[in-house]
PDB file of C-alpha atoms in Angstrom:
ATOM      1  CA  MET A   9     -58.200 -13.853 -39.908  1.00 78.00           C
ATOM      2  CA  GLU A  10     -55.459 -16.197 -38.738  1.00 90.00           C
ATOM      3  CA  TYR A  11     -54.502 -16.226 -35.051  1.00 91.00           C
ATOM      4  CA  THR A  12     -51.481 -17.592 -33.195  1.00 92.00           C
ATOM      5  CA  ARG A  13     -51.236 -18.226 -29.452  1.00 94.00           C
ATOM      6  CA  ILE A  14     -48.231 -16.151 -28.371  1.00 96.00           C
ATOM      7  CA  PHE A  15     -46.121 -15.475 -25.293  1.00 97.00           C
ATOM      8  CA  ILE A  16     -42.753 -13.814 -24.677  1.00 97.00           C
ATOM      9  CA  ALA A  17     -40.261 -15.737 -22.552  1.00 97.00           C
ATOM     10  CA  ILE A  18     -36.745 -16.445 -21.418  1.00 97.00           C
ATOM     11  CA  ASN A  19     -35.639 -19.989 -22.217  1.00 95.00           C
ATOM     12  CA  PHE A  20     -33.199 -21.875 -20.004  1.00 94.00           C
ATOM     13  CA  PRO A  21     -29.783 -23.220 -21.012  1.00 93.00           C
ATOM     14  CA  PRO A  22     -29.426 -27.045 -21.143  1.00 93.00           C
ATOM     15  CA  ASP A  23     -27.658 -27.375 -17.768  1.00 93.00           C
ATOM     16  CA  ILE A  24     -30.385 -25.434 -15.934  1.00 94.00           C
ATOM     17  CA  LYS A  25     -33.139 -27.369 -17.732  1.00 93.00           C
ATOM     18  CA  LEU A  26     -31.468 -30.607 -16.667  1.00 93.00           C
ATOM     19  CA  LYS A  27     -31.303 -29.458 -13.051  1.00 93.00           C
ATOM     20  CA  LEU A  28     -34.951 -28.355 -13.086  1.00 93.00           C
ATOM     21  CA  ALA A  29     -36.021 -31.578 -14.800  1.00 92.00           C
ATOM     22  CA  GLY A  30     -34.320 -33.636 -12.096  1.00 91.00           C
ATOM     23  CA  PHE A  31     -36.056 -31.634  -9.369  1.00 91.00           C
ATOM     24  CA  ILE A  32     -39.457 -31.990 -11.043  1.00 90.00           C
ATOM     25  CA  SER A  33     -38.876 -35.714 -11.551  1.00 90.00           C
ATOM     26  CA  ARG A  34     -38.340 -36.143  -7.803  1.00 86.00           C
ATOM     27  CA  MET A  35     -41.440 -34.049  -7.086  1.00 85.00           C
ATOM     28  CA  ARG A  36     -43.506 -36.007  -9.611  1.00 84.00           C
ATOM     29  CA  GLY A  37     -42.790 -39.200  -7.705  1.00 81.00           C
ATOM     30  CA  LYS A  38     -44.068 -37.709  -4.442  1.00 81.00           C
ATOM     31  CA  PHE A  39     -47.001 -35.593  -5.631  1.00 81.00           C
ATOM     32  CA  SER A  40     -49.010 -37.366  -8.310  1.00 77.00           C
ATOM     33  CA  ASN A  41     -52.001 -35.022  -8.086  1.00 79.00           C
ATOM     34  CA  ILE A  42     -49.997 -32.142  -9.539  1.00 85.00           C
ATOM     35  CA  ARG A  43     -49.702 -31.849 -13.321  1.00 88.00           C
ATOM     36  CA  TRP A  44     -46.012 -31.034 -13.650  1.00 90.00           C
ATOM     37  CA  VAL A  45     -44.608 -28.981 -16.527  1.00 91.00           C
ATOM     38  CA  SER A  46     -42.804 -31.157 -19.075  1.00 90.00           C
ATOM     39  CA  ASP A  47     -39.034 -30.734 -19.304  1.00 88.00           C
ATOM     40  CA  GLU A  48     -39.107 -29.274 -22.821  1.00 89.00           C
ATOM     41  CA  ASN A  49     -41.687 -26.634 -21.842  1.00 92.00           C
ATOM     42  CA  LEU A  50     -39.763 -25.100 -18.943  1.00 93.00           C
ATOM     43  CA  HIS A  51     -39.416 -21.338 -19.452  1.00 94.00           C
ATOM     44  CA  LEU A  52     -39.840 -18.033 -17.657  1.00 95.00           C
ATOM     45  CA  THR A  53     -42.830 -16.118 -19.038  1.00 95.00           C
ATOM     46  CA  LEU A  54     -42.333 -12.377 -19.466  1.00 96.00           C
ATOM     47  CA  LYS A  55     -45.676 -11.616 -21.110  1.00 96.00           C
ATOM     48  CA  PHE A  56     -48.571 -13.798 -22.241  1.00 94.00           C
ATOM     49  CA  LEU A  57     -50.502 -12.391 -25.181  1.00 95.00           C
ATOM     50  CA  GLY A  58     -52.713 -15.357 -26.024  1.00 93.00           C
ATOM     51  CA  LYS A  59     -54.548 -15.427 -29.356  1.00 94.00           C
ATOM     52  CA  THR A  60     -52.846 -12.808 -31.518  1.00 95.00           C
ATOM     53  CA  PRO A  61     -53.696 -11.934 -35.137  1.00 93.00           C
ATOM     54  CA  GLU A  62     -50.835 -13.010 -37.380  1.00 93.00           C
ATOM     55  CA  SER A  63     -51.126  -9.605 -39.049  1.00 94.00           C
ATOM     56  CA  ASP A  64     -49.935  -8.076 -35.741  1.00 95.00           C
ATOM     57  CA  LEU A  65     -46.746 -10.139 -35.482  1.00 95.00           C
ATOM     58  CA  ASN A  66     -44.533  -7.562 -37.185  1.00 96.00           C
ATOM     59  CA  LYS A  67     -45.743  -4.921 -34.709  1.00 96.00           C
ATOM     60  CA  LEU A  68     -44.979  -7.361 -31.904  1.00 97.00           C
ATOM     61  CA  TYR A  69     -41.467  -7.998 -33.227  1.00 97.00           C
ATOM     62  CA  SER A  70     -40.863  -4.261 -33.573  1.00 97.00           C
ATOM     63  CA  GLY A  71     -41.895  -3.691 -29.955  1.00 96.00           C
ATOM     64  CA  CYS A  72     -39.628  -6.474 -28.707  1.00 96.00           C
ATOM     65  CA  GLN A  73     -36.714  -5.126 -30.737  1.00 95.00           C
ATOM     66  CA  ASN A  74     -37.125  -1.687 -29.171  1.00 95.00           C
ATOM     67  CA  ALA A  75     -37.379  -3.205 -25.698  1.00 95.00           C
ATOM     68  CA  VAL A  76     -34.150  -5.201 -25.982  1.00 95.00           C
ATOM     69  CA  THR A  77     -32.148  -2.232 -27.266  1.00 93.00           C
ATOM     70  CA  GLU A  78     -33.094  -0.505 -23.992  1.00 88.00           C
ATOM     71  CA  SER A  79     -31.919  -3.473 -21.880  1.00 92.00           C
ATOM     72  CA  VAL A  80     -28.632  -5.125 -20.999  1.00 92.00           C
ATOM     73  CA  PRO A  81     -27.847  -8.812 -20.320  1.00 94.00           C
ATOM     74  CA  PHE A  82     -28.187  -9.883 -16.696  1.00 95.00           C
ATOM     75  CA  SER A  83     -28.272 -12.901 -14.394  1.00 95.00           C
ATOM     76  CA  PHE A  84     -31.090 -14.213 -12.227  1.00 95.00           C
ATOM     77  CA  SER A  85     -31.769 -17.260 -10.091  1.00 94.00           C
ATOM     78  CA  CYS A  86     -34.892 -19.300  -9.358  1.00 94.00           C
ATOM     79  CA  GLU A  87     -35.430 -20.396  -5.777  1.00 92.00           C
ATOM     80  CA  GLY A  88     -38.083 -20.687  -3.093  1.00 89.00           C
ATOM     81  CA  LEU A  89     -41.318 -22.564  -3.718  1.00 89.00           C
ATOM     82  CA  GLY A  90     -44.616 -20.719  -3.674  1.00 87.00           C
ATOM     83  CA  MET A  91     -48.251 -21.218  -4.606  1.00 87.00           C
ATOM     84  CA  PHE A  92     -50.954 -19.286  -6.406  1.00 88.00           C
ATOM     85  CA  PRO A  93     -53.409 -18.060  -5.308  1.00 83.00           C
ATOM     86  CA  SER A  94     -52.416 -19.075  -1.765  1.00 79.00           C
ATOM     87  CA  GLU A  95     -50.872 -21.847   0.294  1.00 78.00           C
ATOM     88  CA  ARG A  96     -54.311 -22.771   1.664  1.00 78.00           C
ATOM     89  CA  SER A  97     -55.925 -22.977  -1.766  1.00 78.00           C
ATOM     90  CA  PRO A  98     -53.140 -24.091  -4.122  1.00 82.00           C
ATOM     91  CA  ARG A  99     -53.702 -24.072  -7.875  1.00 85.00           C
ATOM     92  CA  VAL A 100     -50.176 -23.445  -9.180  1.00 90.00           C
ATOM     93  CA  VAL A 101     -46.791 -24.462  -7.725  1.00 90.00           C
ATOM     94  CA  TRP A 102     -43.931 -22.174  -8.710  1.00 92.00           C
ATOM     95  CA  LEU A 103     -40.333 -21.194  -8.044  1.00 93.00           C
ATOM     96  CA  GLY A 104     -39.686 -17.571  -7.158  1.00 92.00           C
ATOM     97  CA  ILE A 105     -36.952 -15.294  -8.438  1.00 93.00           C
ATOM     98  CA  LYS A 106     -34.253 -14.189  -6.053  1.00 85.00           C
ATOM     99  CA  LYS A 107     -31.291 -12.500  -7.709  1.00 91.00           C
ATOM    100  CA  GLY A 108     -32.275 -10.514 -10.797  1.00 93.00           C
ATOM    101  CA  GLU A 109     -35.889  -9.787  -9.858  1.00 93.00           C
ATOM    102  CA  GLU A 110     -35.582  -6.040 -10.449  1.00 94.00           C
ATOM    103  CA  GLU A 111     -33.834  -6.572 -13.796  1.00 94.00           C
ATOM    104  CA  LEU A 112     -36.649  -8.899 -14.895  1.00 95.00           C
ATOM    105  CA  LYS A 113     -39.309  -6.400 -13.840  1.00 95.00           C
ATOM    106  CA  SER A 114     -37.499  -3.637 -15.710  1.00 95.00           C
ATOM    107  CA  LEU A 115     -37.280  -5.758 -18.868  1.00 96.00           C
ATOM    108  CA  VAL A 116     -40.982  -6.646 -18.659  1.00 96.00           C
ATOM    109  CA  SER A 117     -41.859  -2.981 -18.160  1.00 96.00           C
ATOM    110  CA  LYS A 118     -39.955  -2.061 -21.326  1.00 96.00           C
ATOM    111  CA  ILE A 119     -41.684  -4.832 -23.276  1.00 97.00           C
ATOM    112  CA  GLU A 120     -45.073  -3.767 -21.925  1.00 96.00           C
ATOM    113  CA  ASN A 121     -44.585  -0.087 -22.754  1.00 96.00           C
ATOM    114  CA  ASN A 122     -43.380  -0.808 -26.280  1.00 96.00           C
ATOM    115  CA  LEU A 123     -46.271  -3.159 -27.022  1.00 96.00           C
ATOM    116  CA  VAL A 124     -48.936  -0.863 -25.565  1.00 96.00           C
ATOM    117  CA  ASN A 125     -47.533   1.949 -27.725  1.00 95.00           C
ATOM    118  CA  ARG A 126     -48.159  -0.318 -30.737  1.00 95.00           C
ATOM    119  CA  GLY A 127     -51.769  -1.023 -29.839  1.00 93.00           C
ATOM    120  CA  PHE A 128     -51.486  -4.228 -27.808  1.00 94.00           C
ATOM    121  CA  PRO A 129     -53.709  -4.549 -24.687  1.00 91.00           C
ATOM    122  CA  GLU A 130     -52.198  -3.336 -21.422  1.00 91.00           C
ATOM    123  CA  GLU A 131     -51.547  -5.943 -18.737  1.00 91.00           C
ATOM    124  CA  LYS A 132     -53.742  -5.091 -15.735  1.00 88.00           C
ATOM    125  CA  ARG A 133     -51.911  -7.232 -13.175  1.00 88.00           C
ATOM    126  CA  ASP A 134     -48.527  -6.446 -11.671  1.00 90.00           C
ATOM    127  CA  TYR A 135     -45.775  -8.712 -12.975  1.00 91.00           C
ATOM    128  CA  LYS A 136     -44.584 -11.235 -10.392  1.00 90.00           C
ATOM    129  CA  PRO A 137     -41.553 -13.078 -11.793  1.00 91.00           C
ATOM    130  CA  HIS A 138     -41.913 -16.831 -11.258  1.00 93.00           C
ATOM    131  CA  LEU A 139     -41.280 -20.175 -12.914  1.00 94.00           C
ATOM    132  CA  THR A 140     -44.396 -22.367 -13.079  1.00 93.00           C
ATOM    133  CA  LEU A 141     -43.556 -25.950 -12.084  1.00 93.00           C
ATOM    134  CA  GLY A 142     -46.992 -27.542 -11.969  1.00 90.00           C
ATOM    135  CA  ARG A 143     -50.738 -27.116 -11.610  1.00 89.00           C
ATOM    136  CA  VAL A 144     -52.785 -28.764  -8.879  1.00 86.00           C
ATOM    137  CA  LYS A 145     -55.342 -31.146 -10.388  1.00 78.00           C
ATOM    138  CA  THR A 146     -57.842 -31.051  -7.514  1.00 68.00           C
ATOM    139  CA  GLU A 147     -58.814 -28.791  -4.665  1.00 56.00           C
ATOM    140  CA  ASP A 148     -60.171 -31.418  -2.312  1.00 54.00           C
ATOM    141  CA  ASN A 149     -58.981 -32.136   1.212  1.00 56.00           C
ATOM    142  CA  SER A 150     -56.072 -34.249  -0.037  1.00 58.00           C
ATOM    143  CA  PHE A 151     -54.286 -30.950  -0.641  1.00 63.00           C
ATOM    144  CA  LYS A 152     -54.977 -29.229   2.655  1.00 65.00           C
ATOM    145  CA  ASN A 153     -51.477 -30.190   3.852  1.00 73.00           C
ATOM    146  CA  LEU A 154     -49.698 -29.740   0.513  1.00 78.00           C
ATOM    147  CA  TRP A 155     -47.666 -26.737   1.658  1.00 77.00           C
ATOM    148  CA  GLU A 156     -46.427 -28.645   4.704  1.00 81.00           C
ATOM    149  CA  ASP A 157     -45.737 -31.726   2.592  1.00 80.00           C
ATOM    150  CA  LEU A 158     -43.561 -29.619   0.279  1.00 81.00           C
ATOM    151  CA  THR A 159     -41.361 -28.399   3.159  1.00 80.00           C
ATOM    152  CA  PRO A 160     -38.343 -30.617   2.261  1.00 77.00           C
ATOM    153  CA  CYS A 161     -38.398 -29.246  -1.299  1.00 79.00           C
ATOM    154  CA  ARG A 162     -38.775 -25.543  -0.577  1.00 83.00           C
ATOM    155  CA  ASN A 163     -35.085 -24.645  -0.628  1.00 85.00           C
ATOM    156  CA  PHE A 164     -34.311 -25.794  -4.179  1.00 89.00           C
ATOM    157  CA  LYS A 165     -32.145 -23.334  -6.153  1.00 90.00           C
ATOM    158  CA  THR A 166     -31.189 -23.284  -9.808  1.00 92.00           C
ATOM    159  CA  GLY A 167     -28.039 -21.227  -9.347  1.00 91.00           C
ATOM    160  CA  GLU A 168     -27.324 -18.185 -11.508  1.00 93.00           C
ATOM    161  CA  ILE A 169     -28.819 -18.067 -15.006  1.00 94.00           C
ATOM    162  CA  PHE A 170     -27.267 -15.638 -17.468  1.00 95.00           C
ATOM    163  CA  THR A 171     -29.673 -14.251 -20.046  1.00 94.00           C
ATOM    164  CA  ASP A 172     -28.971 -12.109 -23.079  1.00 95.00           C
ATOM    165  CA  LYS A 173     -32.006 -13.078 -25.193  1.00 96.00           C
ATOM    166  CA  ILE A 174     -35.772 -13.044 -25.108  1.00 97.00           C
ATOM    167  CA  TYR A 175     -38.005 -15.174 -27.313  1.00 98.00           C
ATOM    168  CA  VAL A 176     -41.383 -14.736 -28.957  1.00 98.00           C
ATOM    169  CA  MET A 177     -42.932 -18.188 -28.578  1.00 97.00           C
ATOM    170  CA  LYS A 178     -45.800 -19.927 -30.327  1.00 95.00           C
ATOM    171  CA  SER A 179     -48.031 -22.249 -28.308  1.00 93.00           C
ATOM    172  CA  VAL A 180     -50.165 -24.953 -29.941  1.00 92.00           C
ATOM    173  CA  LEU A 181     -52.646 -26.794 -27.732  1.00 84.00           C
ATOM    174  CA  SER A 182     -53.338 -30.460 -28.380  1.00 79.00           C
ATOM    175  CA  SER A 183     -54.622 -33.522 -26.555  1.00 76.00           C
ATOM    176  CA  LYS A 184     -51.026 -34.160 -25.461  1.00 76.00           C
ATOM    177  CA  GLY A 185     -50.735 -30.690 -23.935  1.00 77.00           C
ATOM    178  CA  ALA A 186     -49.093 -27.492 -25.131  1.00 84.00           C
ATOM    179  CA  GLU A 187     -46.289 -27.588 -27.679  1.00 89.00           C
ATOM    180  CA  TYR A 188     -43.992 -24.546 -27.856  1.00 93.00           C
ATOM    181  CA  SER A 189     -41.821 -23.315 -30.688  1.00 94.00           C
ATOM    182  CA  ILE A 190     -39.663 -20.217 -31.191  1.00 95.00           C
ATOM    183  CA  LEU A 191     -40.876 -17.613 -33.690  1.00 96.00           C
ATOM    184  CA  LYS A 192     -38.155 -14.989 -33.088  1.00 97.00           C
ATOM    185  CA  GLU A 193     -35.287 -14.348 -30.723  1.00 96.00           C
ATOM    186  CA  PHE A 194     -34.011 -10.930 -29.727  1.00 96.00           C
ATOM    187  CA  CYS A 195     -30.608 -10.183 -28.203  1.00 95.00           C
ATOM    188  CA  LEU A 196     -30.468  -7.724 -25.333  1.00 95.00           C
ATOM    189  CA  LYS A 197     -28.657  -4.495 -26.276  1.00 83.00           C
ATOM    190  CA  LYS A 198     -27.728  -5.846 -29.714  1.00 53.00           C
ATOM    191  CA  GLU A 199     -28.935  -5.128 -33.207  1.00 49.00           C
ATOM    192  CA  GLY A 200     -30.689  -7.614 -35.444  1.00 44.00           C
ATOM    193  CA  ILE A 201     -33.277 -10.342 -35.208  1.00 47.00           C
ATOM    194  CA  LYS A 202     -32.688 -14.059 -35.487  1.00 51.00           C
ATOM    195  CA  GLY A 203     -35.409 -16.475 -36.474  1.00 50.00           C
ATOM    196  CA  ASN A 204     -37.690 -17.449 -39.303  1.00 50.00           C
TER     197      ASN A 204
END
């Protein structure tokens, strides 16, 4: 059986990617012990499915199509740095979602319900909308003051991001890191599927 590593995401327009890339570039120069997300891989994950049988892809596309016909385009903004699992024990550095958080949660709920109804595993954790910026490489004492060190960067904002599409993405892991490609795109509240 053939498997593909899959996630569902919102991709950013070029101007927002450029703004985020500039911010990450400045951060990269100050915090070398964080593995920052590459510019081309910046996205907002809606659902991570992981290894998925290729025979299930049509069911996945059907679920996404149903979900988008129940949703309308909306705007959101990324702002406010945070850390998982906590500021004292940082593993992931992320940007939160300000405007549009409820719309994102509603969209994810529709995707989740439609996929579960088609036999996909239910997500056990509550969805917390965020944009992953980087992953901390070590957990030694050099990071005990990381949250304080990030203080000057905490107020970064992307500005409003309009979204009317979601994407089913393929992830291929290699020695160079993850490489993402679009399998299908779905327009919110519109008929039809674009893609291969």
